[in-house]
PDB file of N, CA and C in Angstrom:
ATOM      1  N   MET A   1       1.798  -5.258 -12.777  1.00 93.00           N
ATOM      2  CA  MET A   1       1.394  -4.883 -10.985  1.00 93.00           C
ATOM      3  C   MET A   1       0.603  -5.725 -10.455  1.00 93.00           C
ATOM      4  N   LYS A   2       0.744  -5.846  -9.287  1.00 96.00           N
ATOM      5  CA  LYS A   2       0.612  -6.528  -8.072  1.00 96.00           C
ATOM      6  C   LYS A   2       0.031  -6.258  -7.479  1.00 96.00           C
ATOM      7  N   ILE A   3      -1.425  -6.211  -6.656  1.00 97.00           N
ATOM      8  CA  ILE A   3      -1.787  -5.603  -5.092  1.00 97.00           C
ATOM      9  C   ILE A   3      -2.614  -7.050  -4.767  1.00 97.00           C
ATOM     10  N   ALA A   4      -2.003  -6.540  -3.662  1.00 97.00           N
ATOM     11  CA  ALA A   4      -2.143  -7.488  -2.437  1.00 97.00           C
ATOM     12  C   ALA A   4      -2.950  -7.257  -1.419  1.00 97.00           C
ATOM     13  N   VAL A   5      -4.370  -7.581  -1.142  1.00 96.00           N
ATOM     14  CA  VAL A   5      -5.617  -7.389  -0.421  1.00 96.00           C
ATOM     15  C   VAL A   5      -5.636  -8.864   0.682  1.00 96.00           C
ATOM     16  N   LEU A   6      -5.476  -8.108   2.184  1.00 95.00           N
ATOM     17  CA  LEU A   6      -5.300  -8.266   3.116  1.00 95.00           C
ATOM     18  C   LEU A   6      -6.778  -9.138   3.789  1.00 95.00           C
ATOM     19  N   VAL A   7      -6.789 -10.153   4.130  1.00 94.00           N
ATOM     20  CA  VAL A   7      -8.387 -10.409   3.980  1.00 94.00           C
ATOM     21  C   VAL A   7      -8.645 -11.002   5.324  1.00 94.00           C
ATOM     22  N   LYS A   8      -9.508 -11.213   6.839  1.00 89.00           N
ATOM     23  CA  LYS A   8      -9.191 -11.811   7.617  1.00 89.00           C
ATOM     24  C   LYS A   8     -10.542 -11.645   8.012  1.00 89.00           C
ATOM     25  N   GLN A   9     -10.871 -13.360   8.482  1.00 85.00           N
ATOM     26  CA  GLN A   9     -11.934 -13.542   8.984  1.00 85.00           C
ATOM     27  C   GLN A   9     -12.805 -12.489  10.154  1.00 85.00           C
ATOM     28  N   VAL A  10     -13.343 -12.254  10.889  1.00 81.00           N
ATOM     29  CA  VAL A  10     -13.568 -11.895  12.523  1.00 81.00           C
ATOM     30  C   VAL A  10     -14.518 -12.353  12.827  1.00 81.00           C
ATOM     31  N   PRO A  11     -15.281 -11.953  14.252  1.00 76.00           N
ATOM     32  CA  PRO A  11     -16.940 -12.550  14.590  1.00 76.00           C
ATOM     33  C   PRO A  11     -18.315 -11.857  14.097  1.00 76.00           C
ATOM     34  N   ASP A  12     -19.204 -12.701  13.889  1.00 74.00           N
ATOM     35  CA  ASP A  12     -20.397 -11.501  13.238  1.00 74.00           C
ATOM     36  C   ASP A  12     -20.815 -10.880  14.059  1.00 74.00           C
ATOM     37  N   MET A  13     -20.301  -9.724  13.670  1.00 72.00           N
ATOM     38  CA  MET A  13     -20.979  -8.745  15.075  1.00 72.00           C
ATOM     39  C   MET A  13     -22.473  -8.749  14.956  1.00 72.00           C
ATOM     40  N   ASP A  14     -22.987  -9.230  14.426  1.00 75.00           N
ATOM     41  CA  ASP A  14     -24.432  -8.538  14.548  1.00 75.00           C
ATOM     42  C   ASP A  14     -25.495 -10.147  15.504  1.00 75.00           C
ATOM     43  N   ARG A  15     -24.341 -11.042  15.608  1.00 74.00           N
ATOM     44  CA  ARG A  15     -24.842 -12.102  16.507  1.00 74.00           C
ATOM     45  C   ARG A  15     -23.504 -12.283  17.448  1.00 74.00           C
ATOM     46  N   VAL A  16     -22.274 -11.920  17.244  1.00 71.00           N
ATOM     47  CA  VAL A  16     -21.639 -12.608  18.964  1.00 71.00           C
ATOM     48  C   VAL A  16     -22.515 -11.728  20.330  1.00 71.00           C
ATOM     49  N   LYS A  17     -21.588 -12.925  21.451  1.00 78.00           N
ATOM     50  CA  LYS A  17     -22.370 -12.061  22.183  1.00 78.00           C
ATOM     51  C   LYS A  17     -21.177 -12.243  22.774  1.00 78.00           C
ATOM     52  N   PHE A  18     -21.452 -10.917  24.002  1.00 77.00           N
ATOM     53  CA  PHE A  18     -19.560 -10.763  24.999  1.00 77.00           C
ATOM     54  C   PHE A  18     -19.785 -10.876  25.995  1.00 77.00           C
ATOM     55  N   ASP A  19     -18.524 -11.524  27.251  1.00 75.00           N
ATOM     56  CA  ASP A  19     -18.539 -12.041  28.528  1.00 75.00           C
ATOM     57  C   ASP A  19     -18.436 -10.431  29.025  1.00 75.00           C
ATOM     58  N   ARG A  20     -19.263 -10.049  29.959  1.00 79.00           N
ATOM     59  CA  ARG A  20     -18.697  -8.691  30.110  1.00 79.00           C
ATOM     60  C   ARG A  20     -18.245  -9.054  31.417  1.00 79.00           C
ATOM     61  N   GLU A  21     -18.383 -10.278  31.858  1.00 81.00           N
ATOM     62  CA  GLU A  21     -17.475 -10.167  33.386  1.00 81.00           C
ATOM     63  C   GLU A  21     -16.101 -10.205  32.576  1.00 81.00           C
ATOM     64  N   ARG A  22     -15.721 -10.648  32.226  1.00 83.00           N
ATOM     65  CA  ARG A  22     -14.246 -10.983  31.682  1.00 83.00           C
ATOM     66  C   ARG A  22     -13.566  -9.758  30.294  1.00 83.00           C
ATOM     67  N   GLY A  23     -14.807  -9.239  29.843  1.00 79.00           N
ATOM     68  CA  GLY A  23     -14.269  -7.912  28.692  1.00 79.00           C
ATOM     69  C   GLY A  23     -13.907  -9.148  27.747  1.00 79.00           C
ATOM     70  N   VAL A  24     -14.304  -9.840  27.488  1.00 75.00           N
ATOM     71  CA  VAL A  24     -13.837 -10.336  25.732  1.00 75.00           C
ATOM     72  C   VAL A  24     -15.073 -11.141  25.313  1.00 75.00           C
ATOM     73  N   ILE A  25     -14.707 -11.322  24.076  1.00 70.00           N
ATOM     74  CA  ILE A  25     -16.174 -11.182  22.809  1.00 70.00           C
ATOM     75  C   ILE A  25     -15.914 -13.522  23.053  1.00 70.00           C
ATOM     76  N   ASP A  26     -17.000 -13.879  23.248  1.00 71.00           N
ATOM     77  CA  ASP A  26     -16.776 -15.464  22.923  1.00 71.00           C
ATOM     78  C   ASP A  26     -16.968 -15.829  21.729  1.00 71.00           C
ATOM     79  N   ARG A  27     -16.170 -16.043  20.763  1.00 68.00           N
ATOM     80  CA  ARG A  27     -15.991 -16.530  19.875  1.00 68.00           C
ATOM     81  C   ARG A  27     -17.209 -17.878  19.559  1.00 68.00           C
ATOM     82  N   ASN A  28     -17.467 -18.734  20.669  1.00 70.00           N
ATOM     83  CA  ASN A  28     -18.506 -19.379  20.122  1.00 70.00           C
ATOM     84  C   ASN A  28     -20.003 -19.033  19.906  1.00 70.00           C
ATOM     85  N   SER A  29     -19.928 -17.904  19.900  1.00 67.00           N
ATOM     86  CA  SER A  29     -21.417 -18.016  20.473  1.00 67.00           C
ATOM     87  C   SER A  29     -22.171 -17.272  18.682  1.00 67.00           C
ATOM     88  N   ALA A  30     -21.181 -16.907  17.803  1.00 70.00           N
ATOM     89  CA  ALA A  30     -20.816 -16.946  16.564  1.00 70.00           C
ATOM     90  C   ALA A  30     -20.083 -17.516  15.897  1.00 70.00           C
ATOM     91  N   GLY A  31     -21.198 -17.039  14.279  1.00 76.00           N
ATOM     92  CA  GLY A  31     -20.002 -17.743  13.006  1.00 76.00           C
ATOM     93  C   GLY A  31     -18.714 -16.730  12.180  1.00 76.00           C
ATOM     94  N   VAL A  32     -17.824 -16.393  12.100  1.00 79.00           N
ATOM     95  CA  VAL A  32     -17.135 -15.343  11.134  1.00 79.00           C
ATOM     96  C   VAL A  32     -17.798 -14.770   9.736  1.00 79.00           C
ATOM     97  N   THR A  33     -17.254 -14.023  10.035  1.00 80.00           N
ATOM     98  CA  THR A  33     -17.565 -13.145   8.298  1.00 80.00           C
ATOM     99  C   THR A  33     -16.210 -12.608   8.080  1.00 80.00           C
ATOM    100  N   LEU A  34     -16.356 -12.504   6.579  1.00 87.00           N
ATOM    101  CA  LEU A  34     -15.206 -11.450   5.509  1.00 87.00           C
ATOM    102  C   LEU A  34     -15.000  -9.810   6.722  1.00 87.00           C
ATOM    103  N   ASN A  35     -13.870  -9.248   7.551  1.00 90.00           N
ATOM    104  CA  ASN A  35     -13.831  -8.281   7.844  1.00 90.00           C
ATOM    105  C   ASN A  35     -14.288  -6.893   6.850  1.00 90.00           C
ATOM    106  N   PRO A  36     -15.079  -6.262   7.340  1.00 91.00           N
ATOM    107  CA  PRO A  36     -16.062  -5.298   6.218  1.00 91.00           C
ATOM    108  C   PRO A  36     -14.429  -4.464   5.525  1.00 91.00           C
ATOM    109  N   PHE A  37     -14.039  -3.786   6.840  1.00 95.00           N
ATOM    110  CA  PHE A  37     -12.953  -2.729   6.179  1.00 95.00           C
ATOM    111  C   PHE A  37     -11.689  -3.957   4.830  1.00 95.00           C
ATOM    112  N   ASP A  38     -11.831  -5.368   5.504  1.00 95.00           N
ATOM    113  CA  ASP A  38     -11.350  -5.191   4.272  1.00 95.00           C
ATOM    114  C   ASP A  38     -11.928  -5.462   2.678  1.00 95.00           C
ATOM    115  N   LEU A  39     -12.967  -5.977   3.087  1.00 94.00           N
ATOM    116  CA  LEU A  39     -13.846  -5.815   1.531  1.00 94.00           C
ATOM    117  C   LEU A  39     -13.792  -4.395   1.189  1.00 94.00           C
ATOM    118  N   ASN A  40     -13.675  -3.175   2.136  1.00 96.00           N
ATOM    119  CA  ASN A  40     -13.950  -2.133   1.435  1.00 96.00           C
ATOM    120  C   ASN A  40     -12.411  -2.324   0.488  1.00 96.00           C
ATOM    121  N   ALA A  41     -11.061  -2.800   0.245  1.00 97.00           N
ATOM    122  CA  ALA A  41      -9.534  -2.912   0.523  1.00 97.00           C
ATOM    123  C   ALA A  41      -9.842  -3.829  -1.186  1.00 97.00           C
ATOM    124  N   LEU A  42     -10.719  -4.768  -0.789  1.00 96.00           N
ATOM    125  CA  LEU A  42     -10.721  -5.766  -1.667  1.00 96.00           C
ATOM    126  C   LEU A  42     -11.263  -4.974  -2.835  1.00 96.00           C
ATOM    127  N   GLU A  43     -12.318  -3.968  -2.530  1.00 96.00           N
ATOM    128  CA  GLU A  43     -13.244  -3.315  -3.838  1.00 96.00           C
ATOM    129  C   GLU A  43     -12.421  -2.326  -4.281  1.00 96.00           C
ATOM    130  N   ALA A  44     -11.980  -1.363  -3.615  1.00 97.00           N
ATOM    131  CA  ALA A  44     -10.696  -0.357  -3.753  1.00 97.00           C
ATOM    132  C   ALA A  44      -9.492  -1.248  -4.999  1.00 97.00           C
ATOM    133  N   ALA A  45      -9.505  -2.120  -4.319  1.00 97.00           N
ATOM    134  CA  ALA A  45      -7.889  -2.746  -5.247  1.00 97.00           C
ATOM    135  C   ALA A  45      -8.628  -3.208  -6.882  1.00 97.00           C
ATOM    136  N   LEU A  46      -9.716  -3.797  -6.951  1.00 96.00           N
ATOM    137  CA  LEU A  46     -10.289  -3.596  -8.088  1.00 96.00           C
ATOM    138  C   LEU A  46     -10.579  -2.439  -9.167  1.00 96.00           C
ATOM    139  N   VAL A  47     -10.907  -2.006  -8.191  1.00 97.00           N
ATOM    140  CA  VAL A  47     -11.559  -0.596  -9.245  1.00 97.00           C
ATOM    141  C   VAL A  47     -10.052  -0.100  -9.768  1.00 97.00           C
ATOM    142  N   ILE A  48      -8.794  -0.150  -9.330  1.00 97.00           N
ATOM    143  CA  ILE A  48      -7.532   0.061  -9.741  1.00 97.00           C
ATOM    144  C   ILE A  48      -6.842  -0.957 -10.485  1.00 97.00           C
ATOM    145  N   LYS A  49      -7.843  -2.227 -10.776  1.00 97.00           N
ATOM    146  CA  LYS A  49      -6.914  -3.278 -11.176  1.00 97.00           C
ATOM    147  C   LYS A  49      -7.829  -2.922 -12.748  1.00 97.00           C
ATOM    148  N   GLU A  50      -9.283  -2.809 -12.287  1.00 97.00           N
ATOM    149  CA  GLU A  50      -9.753  -2.195 -14.110  1.00 97.00           C
ATOM    150  C   GLU A  50      -9.419  -1.067 -14.815  1.00 97.00           C
ATOM    151  N   GLN A  51      -8.763  -0.111 -13.786  1.00 97.00           N
ATOM    152  CA  GLN A  51      -7.672   1.078 -14.748  1.00 97.00           C
ATOM    153  C   GLN A  51      -6.665   0.437 -14.997  1.00 97.00           C
ATOM    154  N   THR A  52      -5.838  -0.320 -13.889  1.00 97.00           N
ATOM    155  CA  THR A  52      -4.462  -0.467 -14.734  1.00 97.00           C
ATOM    156  C   THR A  52      -4.220  -1.788 -15.643  1.00 97.00           C
ATOM    157  N   GLY A  53      -4.949  -2.525 -15.078  1.00 96.00           N
ATOM    158  CA  GLY A  53      -4.815  -4.044 -15.473  1.00 96.00           C
ATOM    159  C   GLY A  53      -4.132  -4.764 -14.577  1.00 96.00           C
ATOM    160  N   ALA A  54      -3.976  -4.696 -13.102  1.00 97.00           N
ATOM    161  CA  ALA A  54      -2.958  -5.075 -12.299  1.00 97.00           C
ATOM    162  C   ALA A  54      -3.265  -5.980 -11.720  1.00 97.00           C
ATOM    163  N   GLN A  55      -2.614  -6.925 -11.116  1.00 97.00           N
ATOM    164  CA  GLN A  55      -3.195  -8.551 -10.929  1.00 97.00           C
ATOM    165  C   GLN A  55      -4.008  -8.591  -8.935  1.00 97.00           C
ATOM    166  N   VAL A  56      -5.248  -8.828  -9.226  1.00 96.00           N
ATOM    167  CA  VAL A  56      -5.172  -8.351  -7.547  1.00 96.00           C
ATOM    168  C   VAL A  56      -5.508  -9.859  -6.671  1.00 96.00           C
ATOM    169  N   VAL A  57      -4.615  -9.877  -5.740  1.00 95.00           N
ATOM    170  CA  VAL A  57      -4.056 -10.928  -5.068  1.00 95.00           C
ATOM    171  C   VAL A  57      -4.993 -10.631  -3.446  1.00 95.00           C
ATOM    172  N   ALA A  58      -5.002 -11.648  -2.852  1.00 94.00           N
ATOM    173  CA  ALA A  58      -5.671 -11.778  -1.813  1.00 94.00           C
ATOM    174  C   ALA A  58      -4.972 -12.905  -0.796  1.00 94.00           C
ATOM    175  N   VAL A  59      -4.510 -12.149   0.680  1.00 94.00           N
ATOM    176  CA  VAL A  59      -3.772 -13.363   1.499  1.00 94.00           C
ATOM    177  C   VAL A  59      -4.521 -12.824   2.425  1.00 94.00           C
ATOM    178  N   SER A  60      -4.560 -14.098   3.542  1.00 92.00           N
ATOM    179  CA  SER A  60      -4.864 -14.339   4.583  1.00 92.00           C
ATOM    180  C   SER A  60      -4.129 -14.862   5.029  1.00 92.00           C
ATOM    181  N   MET A  61      -4.019 -15.522   6.394  1.00 88.00           N
ATOM    182  CA  MET A  61      -3.386 -16.200   8.037  1.00 88.00           C
ATOM    183  C   MET A  61      -4.568 -16.376   8.550  1.00 88.00           C
ATOM    184  N   GLY A  62      -4.188 -17.479   8.818  1.00 83.00           N
ATOM    185  CA  GLY A  62      -5.619 -17.677  10.762  1.00 83.00           C
ATOM    186  C   GLY A  62      -5.678 -19.352  10.495  1.00 83.00           C
ATOM    187  N   PRO A  63      -6.294 -20.208  10.839  1.00 83.00           N
ATOM    188  CA  PRO A  63      -6.498 -21.700  10.650  1.00 83.00           C
ATOM    189  C   PRO A  63      -7.308 -21.709   9.534  1.00 83.00           C
ATOM    190  N   PRO A  64      -7.378 -23.457   9.804  1.00 86.00           N
ATOM    191  CA  PRO A  64      -7.198 -23.483   8.030  1.00 86.00           C
ATOM    192  C   PRO A  64      -9.236 -22.685   7.075  1.00 86.00           C
ATOM    193  N   ARG A  65      -9.608 -22.530   8.412  1.00 82.00           N
ATOM    194  CA  ARG A  65     -11.250 -22.193   7.773  1.00 82.00           C
ATOM    195  C   ARG A  65     -10.901 -20.462   7.388  1.00 82.00           C
ATOM    196  N   ALA A  66      -9.362 -20.597   7.376  1.00 86.00           N
ATOM    197  CA  ALA A  66      -9.123 -19.466   7.097  1.00 86.00           C
ATOM    198  C   ALA A  66      -9.575 -19.166   5.557  1.00 86.00           C
ATOM    199  N   GLU A  67      -9.624 -20.516   4.870  1.00 89.00           N
ATOM    200  CA  GLU A  67      -9.087 -20.732   3.411  1.00 89.00           C
ATOM    201  C   GLU A  67     -10.700 -20.156   3.360  1.00 89.00           C
ATOM    202  N   GLU A  68     -12.428 -19.926   3.605  1.00 86.00           N
ATOM    203  CA  GLU A  68     -13.799 -19.141   3.660  1.00 86.00           C
ATOM    204  C   GLU A  68     -13.130 -18.271   2.834  1.00 86.00           C
ATOM    205  N   ALA A  69     -12.656 -17.672   4.031  1.00 87.00           N
ATOM    206  CA  ALA A  69     -12.449 -15.779   3.749  1.00 87.00           C
ATOM    207  C   ALA A  69     -11.809 -15.816   2.443  1.00 87.00           C
ATOM    208  N   LEU A  70     -10.706 -16.563   1.766  1.00 90.00           N
ATOM    209  CA  LEU A  70      -9.821 -16.314   0.064  1.00 90.00           C
ATOM    210  C   LEU A  70     -10.608 -16.995  -0.489  1.00 90.00           C
ATOM    211  N   GLN A  71     -11.728 -17.683  -0.263  1.00 91.00           N
ATOM    212  CA  GLN A  71     -12.718 -18.216  -1.767  1.00 91.00           C
ATOM    213  C   GLN A  71     -13.615 -17.486  -1.240  1.00 91.00           C
ATOM    214  N   GLU A  72     -14.606 -16.517  -0.028  1.00 88.00           N
ATOM    215  CA  GLU A  72     -15.226 -15.376  -0.658  1.00 88.00           C
ATOM    216  C   GLU A  72     -14.761 -13.983  -1.094  1.00 88.00           C
ATOM    217  N   ALA A  73     -13.184 -13.686  -1.437  1.00 88.00           N
ATOM    218  CA  ALA A  73     -12.082 -12.930  -1.241  1.00 88.00           C
ATOM    219  C   ALA A  73     -12.370 -12.992  -3.522  1.00 88.00           C
ATOM    220  N   ILE A  74     -12.155 -14.659  -3.451  1.00 87.00           N
ATOM    221  CA  ILE A  74     -12.082 -14.443  -5.103  1.00 87.00           C
ATOM    222  C   ILE A  74     -13.980 -14.323  -6.068  1.00 87.00           C
ATOM    223  N   ALA A  75     -14.858 -14.872  -5.071  1.00 85.00           N
ATOM    224  CA  ALA A  75     -16.368 -14.418  -4.975  1.00 85.00           C
ATOM    225  C   ALA A  75     -16.259 -13.217  -5.920  1.00 85.00           C
TER     226      ALA A  75
END
């Protein structure tokens, strides 16, 4: 059995700034981090892996820096 976990980088919500006039996030104001909900899914997948021997596979889509999200998921 294989478990696929989708992971995505999102703006660091503790540091990101908002452009209130345009109603958008200023993505250049902060770095990115792995989506906390994706981390929860990864943790759940690892628990299932320990119980069943399944293989966990992380998948991401995005610009080249999305590779960082996959490296973090592996860690």
